Amino acid sequence: MGKIRAGIIGTGNISGIYFKNGNRFDSMEIVACADLNVERAREKAAEYGVRGSSVEELLAASDIDMIINLTIPQAHASVCIQALEAGKHVYVEKPLSVTKEEGRLVLETARKRGLLVGGAPDTFLGGGIQTCIKLIEDGWIGTPIGATAFMMSGGHESWHPDPEFYYKKGGGPMFDMGPYYLTALVAMLGPISRVTGSARISFPERKITSQPKYGQTIQVDVPTHVAGILDFAAGPVGTILTSFDVKGGSQLPRIEVYGSAGTLEVPDPNTFGGPVRICRAGSREWMELPLTHGNADNARGIGAADMAAAILSGRPHRASGELTFHVLEAMHGFHEASERGTHYTMTSACERPEPLPLG
Ligand SMILES: NC(=O)c1ccc[n+]([C@@H]2O[C@H](COP(=O)([O-])OP(=O)(O)OC[C@H]3O[C@@H](n4cnc5c(N)ncnc54)[C@H](O)[C@@H]3O)[C@@H](O)[C@H]2O)c1
């Protein structure tokens, strides 16, 4: 079976790991890249031995089957649509888009053209969360009842060289980090039926303490402390808290899933590995379990590779457009519920992604 030939658009920070993992998977090879900043694309191209060009040239190339869109969130939808209109399948970094309307348009364009859309995060395909899914399916915690997810941070202005966008539309802790937590929850517990939440701006202005913009002030436009409740269609009730306003640290776990027969401690969903720990009902002992699946190292790109395999074989892909849209809708749902003082009923559904085979 041949390989899907992929081109990267957006050769910034995160592109390095995609290039590095480009030849790790049998289904896909990365052969070209492009960026608004053509010079930057050419540098990356030389570093990784691929073709570098303008976006237009890449989209016009007849030997490219699939685009991996690693641009900034504000450009995700437009670059996805350009790729689809050029007849290419597209896989996009998180989040799918800024607004729900743009996200729907991306999915609709793909459907009309008979092409696939997929999107990050793909950490749920790593050994850690795949092991959690296997344990839940095999009944280790009984029937799932609830889950908690916590992403507590003090904000990115202490280390990120250009942190302003985290406090503007499309930013905030939920849109930045929520995709990891929500995708992991949906992969374990299935789709969400409704959400509610409360959100606040705790610090209307933030001082940058990283270089090179040390001392500059950011005006905060979006909520930076977002608390949400999620009802899963299958019954469990989840709680999620994402914050850039926790200045004194936190000792909360990342994700726990509570079942009728035990509790599962899920590893950091921004990583691919473990540890996975479980405490069975009636016991006070936490056991660390060996991982049942591979790809526990930084396997970023596995979602794109799985989509490439799906294109080749005709089976559904796991990090699907429907899944990333569902997560995007839930993130908007928390904010809209907070503004309106109501629950937000989800309009989208998605299948729980098929677990990877053992091993
Ligand atoms: N940096 C990380 O650690 C990290 C981690 C996980 C996910 N992500 C996600 O990856 C994506 C990219 O993040 P990054 O940190 O690499 O950003 P970045 O700003 O370093 O790089 C983005 C690149 O996209 C290019 N670009 C912007 N608009 C474009 C357009 N319309 N057409 C072509 N090129 C365009 C920019 O010139 C830039 O080179 C984001 O969606 C982010 O959420 C980043």
XYZ file of C-alpha atoms and ligand atoms in Angstrom:
403
model
C 0.000 0.000 0.000
C 1.326 3.469 -0.884
C 1.641 6.347 1.525
C -0.455 9.497 1.724
C 1.702 12.476 0.747
C 1.219 15.343 3.187
C 2.209 19.010 3.171
C 2.398 21.194 6.282
C 0.995 24.743 6.240
C 2.285 26.828 9.184
C 5.929 26.134 10.034
C 6.051 27.754 13.499
C 6.753 26.376 16.975
C 4.802 23.149 16.910
C 5.776 22.115 13.370
C 9.117 20.588 14.480
C 7.563 17.564 16.161
C 5.309 16.922 13.134
C 8.355 16.969 10.835
C 10.286 14.720 13.242
C 7.455 12.201 13.463
C 6.680 12.521 9.754
C 8.236 9.231 8.776
C 7.391 7.324 11.941
C 4.080 6.004 10.614
C 3.527 3.648 7.629
C 0.512 5.506 6.237
C 1.955 8.975 5.633
C 5.015 10.928 4.580
C 5.569 14.678 4.848
C 7.010 15.910 1.564
C 6.441 19.678 1.537
C 5.663 22.732 3.646
C 4.507 26.322 3.293
C 3.908 29.394 5.441
C 2.693 32.973 5.015
C 6.307 33.671 5.850
C 7.875 31.840 2.877
C 11.370 32.349 4.249
C 10.424 30.457 7.407
C 8.919 27.643 5.310
C 12.106 27.380 3.231
C 14.265 27.191 6.386
C 12.174 24.349 7.816
C 12.121 22.641 4.426
C 15.914 22.687 4.275
C 16.168 21.430 7.869
C 13.893 18.440 7.247
C 14.666 17.712 3.591
C 11.257 18.561 2.111
C 10.032 21.124 -0.465
C 9.341 24.634 0.858
C 7.100 27.132 -0.925
C 4.273 29.638 -0.700
C 0.834 28.420 0.410
C -0.524 28.876 -3.144
C 2.213 26.716 -4.658
C 1.700 23.986 -2.082
C -2.058 23.927 -2.653
C -1.569 23.761 -6.421
C 0.824 20.786 -6.223
C -0.753 17.696 -7.732
C 1.366 15.238 -5.692
C -0.039 16.365 -2.301
C -3.024 14.383 -0.928
C -3.380 15.942 2.488
C -2.631 19.225 4.277
C -1.562 19.374 7.924
C -2.699 22.825 9.069
C -0.466 24.144 11.874
C -1.337 27.826 11.554
C -2.668 29.937 14.437
C -6.296 29.319 15.576
C -7.568 32.507 13.855
C -6.384 31.115 10.482
C -7.461 27.479 11.000
C -10.841 27.639 9.255
C -9.738 29.687 6.251
C -6.668 27.518 5.608
C -8.766 24.332 5.994
C -11.297 25.620 3.479
C -8.573 26.664 1.014
C -7.073 23.170 1.295
C -10.429 21.430 0.774
C -11.230 23.652 -2.196
C -7.884 22.644 -3.675
C -9.037 19.004 -3.390
C -6.856 18.041 -0.396
C -7.868 16.238 2.795
C -7.003 18.354 5.853
C -5.875 17.706 9.422
C -5.772 20.780 11.703
C -4.168 21.620 15.055
C -6.530 22.523 17.899
C -8.992 24.134 18.120
C -10.827 23.385 14.847
C -11.677 27.097 14.475
C -12.524 30.119 16.591
C -16.314 30.228 16.024
C -18.821 27.394 15.730
C -20.040 28.792 12.391
C -16.560 28.535 10.866
C -16.200 25.014 12.239
C -19.505 23.947 10.672
C -18.438 25.452 7.344
C -15.196 23.421 7.362
C -17.113 20.175 7.987
C -19.734 21.071 5.369
C -17.106 21.910 2.732
C -15.384 18.570 3.318
C -18.663 16.677 3.092
C -19.593 18.364 -0.203
C -16.197 17.579 -1.680
C -15.994 14.011 -0.410
C -12.799 14.763 1.550
C -11.805 14.047 5.159
C -11.242 16.576 7.960
C -9.463 15.597 11.128
C -8.003 17.519 14.022
C -5.889 17.626 17.134
C -5.422 16.800 19.866
C -4.326 13.241 19.219
C -2.939 12.607 22.711
C -5.957 10.351 23.337
C -4.366 7.901 20.876
C -1.291 7.634 23.117
C -0.564 4.672 25.384
C -1.827 6.421 28.545
C -5.381 7.280 27.576
C -5.798 4.171 25.368
C -4.985 2.133 28.495
C -7.646 4.066 30.427
C -10.210 3.350 27.699
C -9.341 -0.371 27.794
C -9.687 -0.475 31.600
C -13.088 1.242 31.463
C -14.273 -1.099 28.671
C -13.066 -4.135 30.611
C -15.070 -3.075 33.674
C -12.207 -2.221 36.069
C -14.140 0.713 37.555
C -17.656 -0.672 36.935
C -20.207 1.709 35.426
C -18.805 5.236 34.951
C -20.651 7.760 37.138
C -18.630 10.953 36.872
C -15.321 12.566 36.011
C -13.295 15.612 37.031
C -10.770 17.503 34.915
C -8.537 20.291 36.224
C -6.128 22.546 34.322
C -4.876 25.109 36.801
C -2.262 27.594 35.723
C -1.109 31.105 36.439
C -1.085 32.153 32.764
C 1.484 32.087 29.976
C 2.805 35.672 30.267
C 5.602 34.485 32.569
C 7.304 32.343 29.885
C 5.765 32.745 26.410
C 7.632 35.251 24.205
C 4.420 36.649 22.690
C 1.557 35.835 25.108
C -1.034 38.461 24.127
C -3.187 36.142 21.962
C -3.982 33.954 24.991
C -6.103 36.841 26.349
C -7.919 37.741 23.112
C -10.921 36.157 21.306
C -10.167 32.512 20.574
C -7.806 32.412 23.577
C -8.414 31.865 27.301
C -7.682 28.683 29.236
C -10.668 26.733 27.905
C -9.920 27.235 24.189
C -6.177 26.790 24.739
C -6.125 23.712 27.004
C -9.745 22.496 27.088
C -9.361 20.478 23.838
C -6.920 18.052 25.533
C -9.187 17.480 28.523
C -12.509 17.360 26.669
C -11.223 15.110 23.865
C -9.859 12.679 26.468
C -13.205 12.690 28.308
C -15.195 12.081 25.102
C -12.770 9.320 24.044
C -13.381 7.611 27.415
C -17.048 8.408 28.129
C -18.598 9.207 24.736
C -20.378 12.343 23.478
C -21.734 15.186 25.616
C -25.452 16.032 25.655
C -25.462 19.364 27.523
C -23.141 21.662 29.460
C -23.328 24.619 31.793
C -20.713 26.832 33.367
C -19.544 29.999 35.024
C -16.642 32.092 33.831
C -14.898 35.263 34.986
C -12.103 37.661 34.185
C -10.130 37.869 37.447
C -7.369 40.218 36.239
C -8.525 42.723 33.548
C -4.878 43.610 32.859
C -1.841 41.339 32.935
C 1.854 42.270 32.996
C 4.224 40.354 30.746
C 7.204 39.072 32.742
C 8.837 37.064 29.935
C 11.303 38.429 27.393
C 11.328 40.238 24.989
C 8.104 42.062 25.952
C 8.878 42.336 29.685
C 6.802 45.002 31.427
C 4.158 45.435 28.690
C 0.478 45.278 29.698
C -2.120 42.986 28.114
C -5.804 43.990 28.192
C -7.767 40.814 28.929
C -10.795 40.331 26.629
C -11.858 36.770 27.497
C -12.673 34.814 30.681
C -9.589 33.344 32.309
C -11.241 31.210 34.988
C -13.851 28.858 33.474
C -15.771 26.234 35.465
C -18.015 23.810 33.620
C -20.398 20.906 34.180
C -20.949 18.318 31.433
C -23.670 15.694 31.086
C -22.478 12.803 28.920
C -25.135 11.188 26.727
C -24.367 7.814 28.327
C -25.114 9.161 31.815
C -21.919 10.245 33.630
C -21.659 13.824 34.894
C -18.336 15.623 34.481
C -16.774 18.700 36.100
C -14.057 20.737 34.362
C -12.071 23.709 35.594
C -9.580 25.551 33.378
C -7.795 28.605 34.714
C -5.012 31.084 34.016
C -5.754 32.749 37.372
C -4.359 30.252 39.890
C -1.385 32.163 41.232
C -0.606 29.982 44.248
C -0.346 26.559 42.630
C -2.707 23.596 42.952
C -2.489 19.992 44.041
C -5.535 18.731 42.143
C -5.139 15.764 39.787
C -5.524 16.248 36.014
C -8.425 13.870 35.320
C -10.191 11.258 37.437
C -13.040 8.983 36.332
C -15.325 7.609 39.045
C -17.166 4.325 38.516
C -19.476 2.095 40.556
C -16.529 -0.236 41.296
C -13.493 2.048 41.433
C -11.689 5.258 40.495
C -9.310 5.727 37.576
C -6.547 8.350 37.653
C -5.957 9.433 34.066
C -2.541 10.812 33.031
C -1.988 14.394 31.865
C -3.986 14.567 28.588
C -1.374 16.908 27.124
C 1.000 13.914 27.013
C 0.875 10.503 25.367
C 2.081 8.322 28.247
C 1.151 7.279 31.805
C 1.022 6.808 34.674
C -2.393 5.144 34.874
C -3.542 4.386 38.415
C -6.638 2.751 39.797
C -8.231 2.342 43.230
C -10.893 -0.374 43.415
C -13.995 0.034 45.603
C -13.328 -1.273 49.113
C -9.557 -0.787 48.806
C -7.478 2.191 49.867
C -4.534 1.154 47.725
C -3.765 2.938 44.464
C -2.221 0.554 41.914
C -0.231 1.728 38.923
C -1.072 -0.473 35.942
C 1.218 -1.234 32.988
C 0.216 0.446 29.732
C -1.648 -1.843 27.332
C -0.817 0.292 24.275
C 2.277 1.785 22.639
C 2.890 5.365 21.442
C 3.523 6.546 24.999
C 6.314 8.921 23.888
C 5.678 12.196 22.039
C 3.690 10.686 19.149
C 2.157 13.979 17.945
C 1.010 13.403 14.389
C -0.477 9.974 15.136
C -3.946 11.442 14.546
C -2.929 12.670 11.081
C -1.305 9.287 10.358
C -4.468 7.476 11.468
C -6.441 9.716 9.106
C -4.008 8.894 6.286
C -4.552 5.177 6.978
C -8.308 5.805 6.893
C -8.005 7.512 3.488
C -6.067 4.504 2.178
C -8.412 1.859 3.584
C -11.802 3.590 3.610
C -12.402 3.050 7.365
C -13.401 5.975 9.664
C -10.610 8.012 11.265
C -10.376 8.572 15.005
C -9.291 12.216 15.491
C -12.210 13.224 13.276
C -13.670 16.582 12.288
C -16.900 15.606 14.083
C -14.960 15.019 17.311
C -13.061 18.322 17.135
C -16.294 20.173 16.311
C -18.077 18.524 19.250
C -15.279 19.688 21.571
C -15.371 23.214 20.080
C -19.131 23.379 20.625
C -18.789 22.290 24.280
C -16.129 24.977 24.901
C -18.449 27.644 23.504
C -21.285 26.071 25.502
C -19.582 26.744 28.864
C -19.102 30.415 27.970
C -22.607 30.892 26.526
C -24.200 29.155 29.525
C -22.286 31.462 31.852
C -23.468 34.574 30.001
C -27.099 33.448 29.803
C -27.486 31.668 33.138
C -28.751 28.458 31.520
C -27.667 25.045 30.316
C -26.404 24.816 26.734
C -27.818 21.834 24.827
C -25.318 20.359 22.378
C -26.450 20.287 18.737
C -23.596 18.107 17.495
C -22.983 14.464 18.193
C -19.960 12.358 17.461
C -19.121 8.701 17.824
C -16.767 7.762 20.642
C -13.589 7.153 18.621
C -12.827 3.458 18.067
C -10.050 2.373 20.495
C -6.758 1.391 18.879
C -5.996 -2.329 18.702
C -3.962 -3.713 21.635
C -0.203 -3.509 21.547
N 3.383 25.687 20.408
C 2.867 24.705 21.091
O 3.441 24.227 22.092
C 1.570 24.075 20.651
C 1.190 22.912 21.282
C 0.043 22.281 20.879
C -0.723 22.828 19.880
N -0.370 23.988 19.286
C -1.234 24.516 18.244
O -0.510 24.564 17.025
C -0.923 25.678 16.245
C 0.283 26.510 15.893
O 0.917 26.915 17.089
P 2.433 27.438 17.083
O 2.820 27.571 18.502
O 3.243 26.592 16.160
O 2.219 28.890 16.462
P 3.325 29.816 15.741
O 2.799 31.195 15.833
O 4.679 29.504 16.256
O 3.306 29.306 14.214
C 2.199 29.509 13.364
C 2.716 29.663 11.939
O 1.583 29.780 11.058
C 1.866 30.776 10.097
N 0.584 31.295 9.610
C -0.313 32.056 10.271
N -1.384 32.310 9.493
C -1.159 31.684 8.323
C -1.896 31.561 7.118
N -3.093 32.129 6.980
N -1.354 30.841 6.109
C -0.144 30.256 6.249
N 0.612 30.339 7.359
C 0.101 31.038 8.382
C 2.702 31.803 10.823
O 3.454 32.569 9.912
C 3.565 30.923 11.717
O 4.766 30.547 11.094
C -1.958 26.416 17.087
O -3.240 26.022 16.684
C -1.723 25.920 18.501
O -2.917 25.898 19.256
C 0.784 24.613 19.643
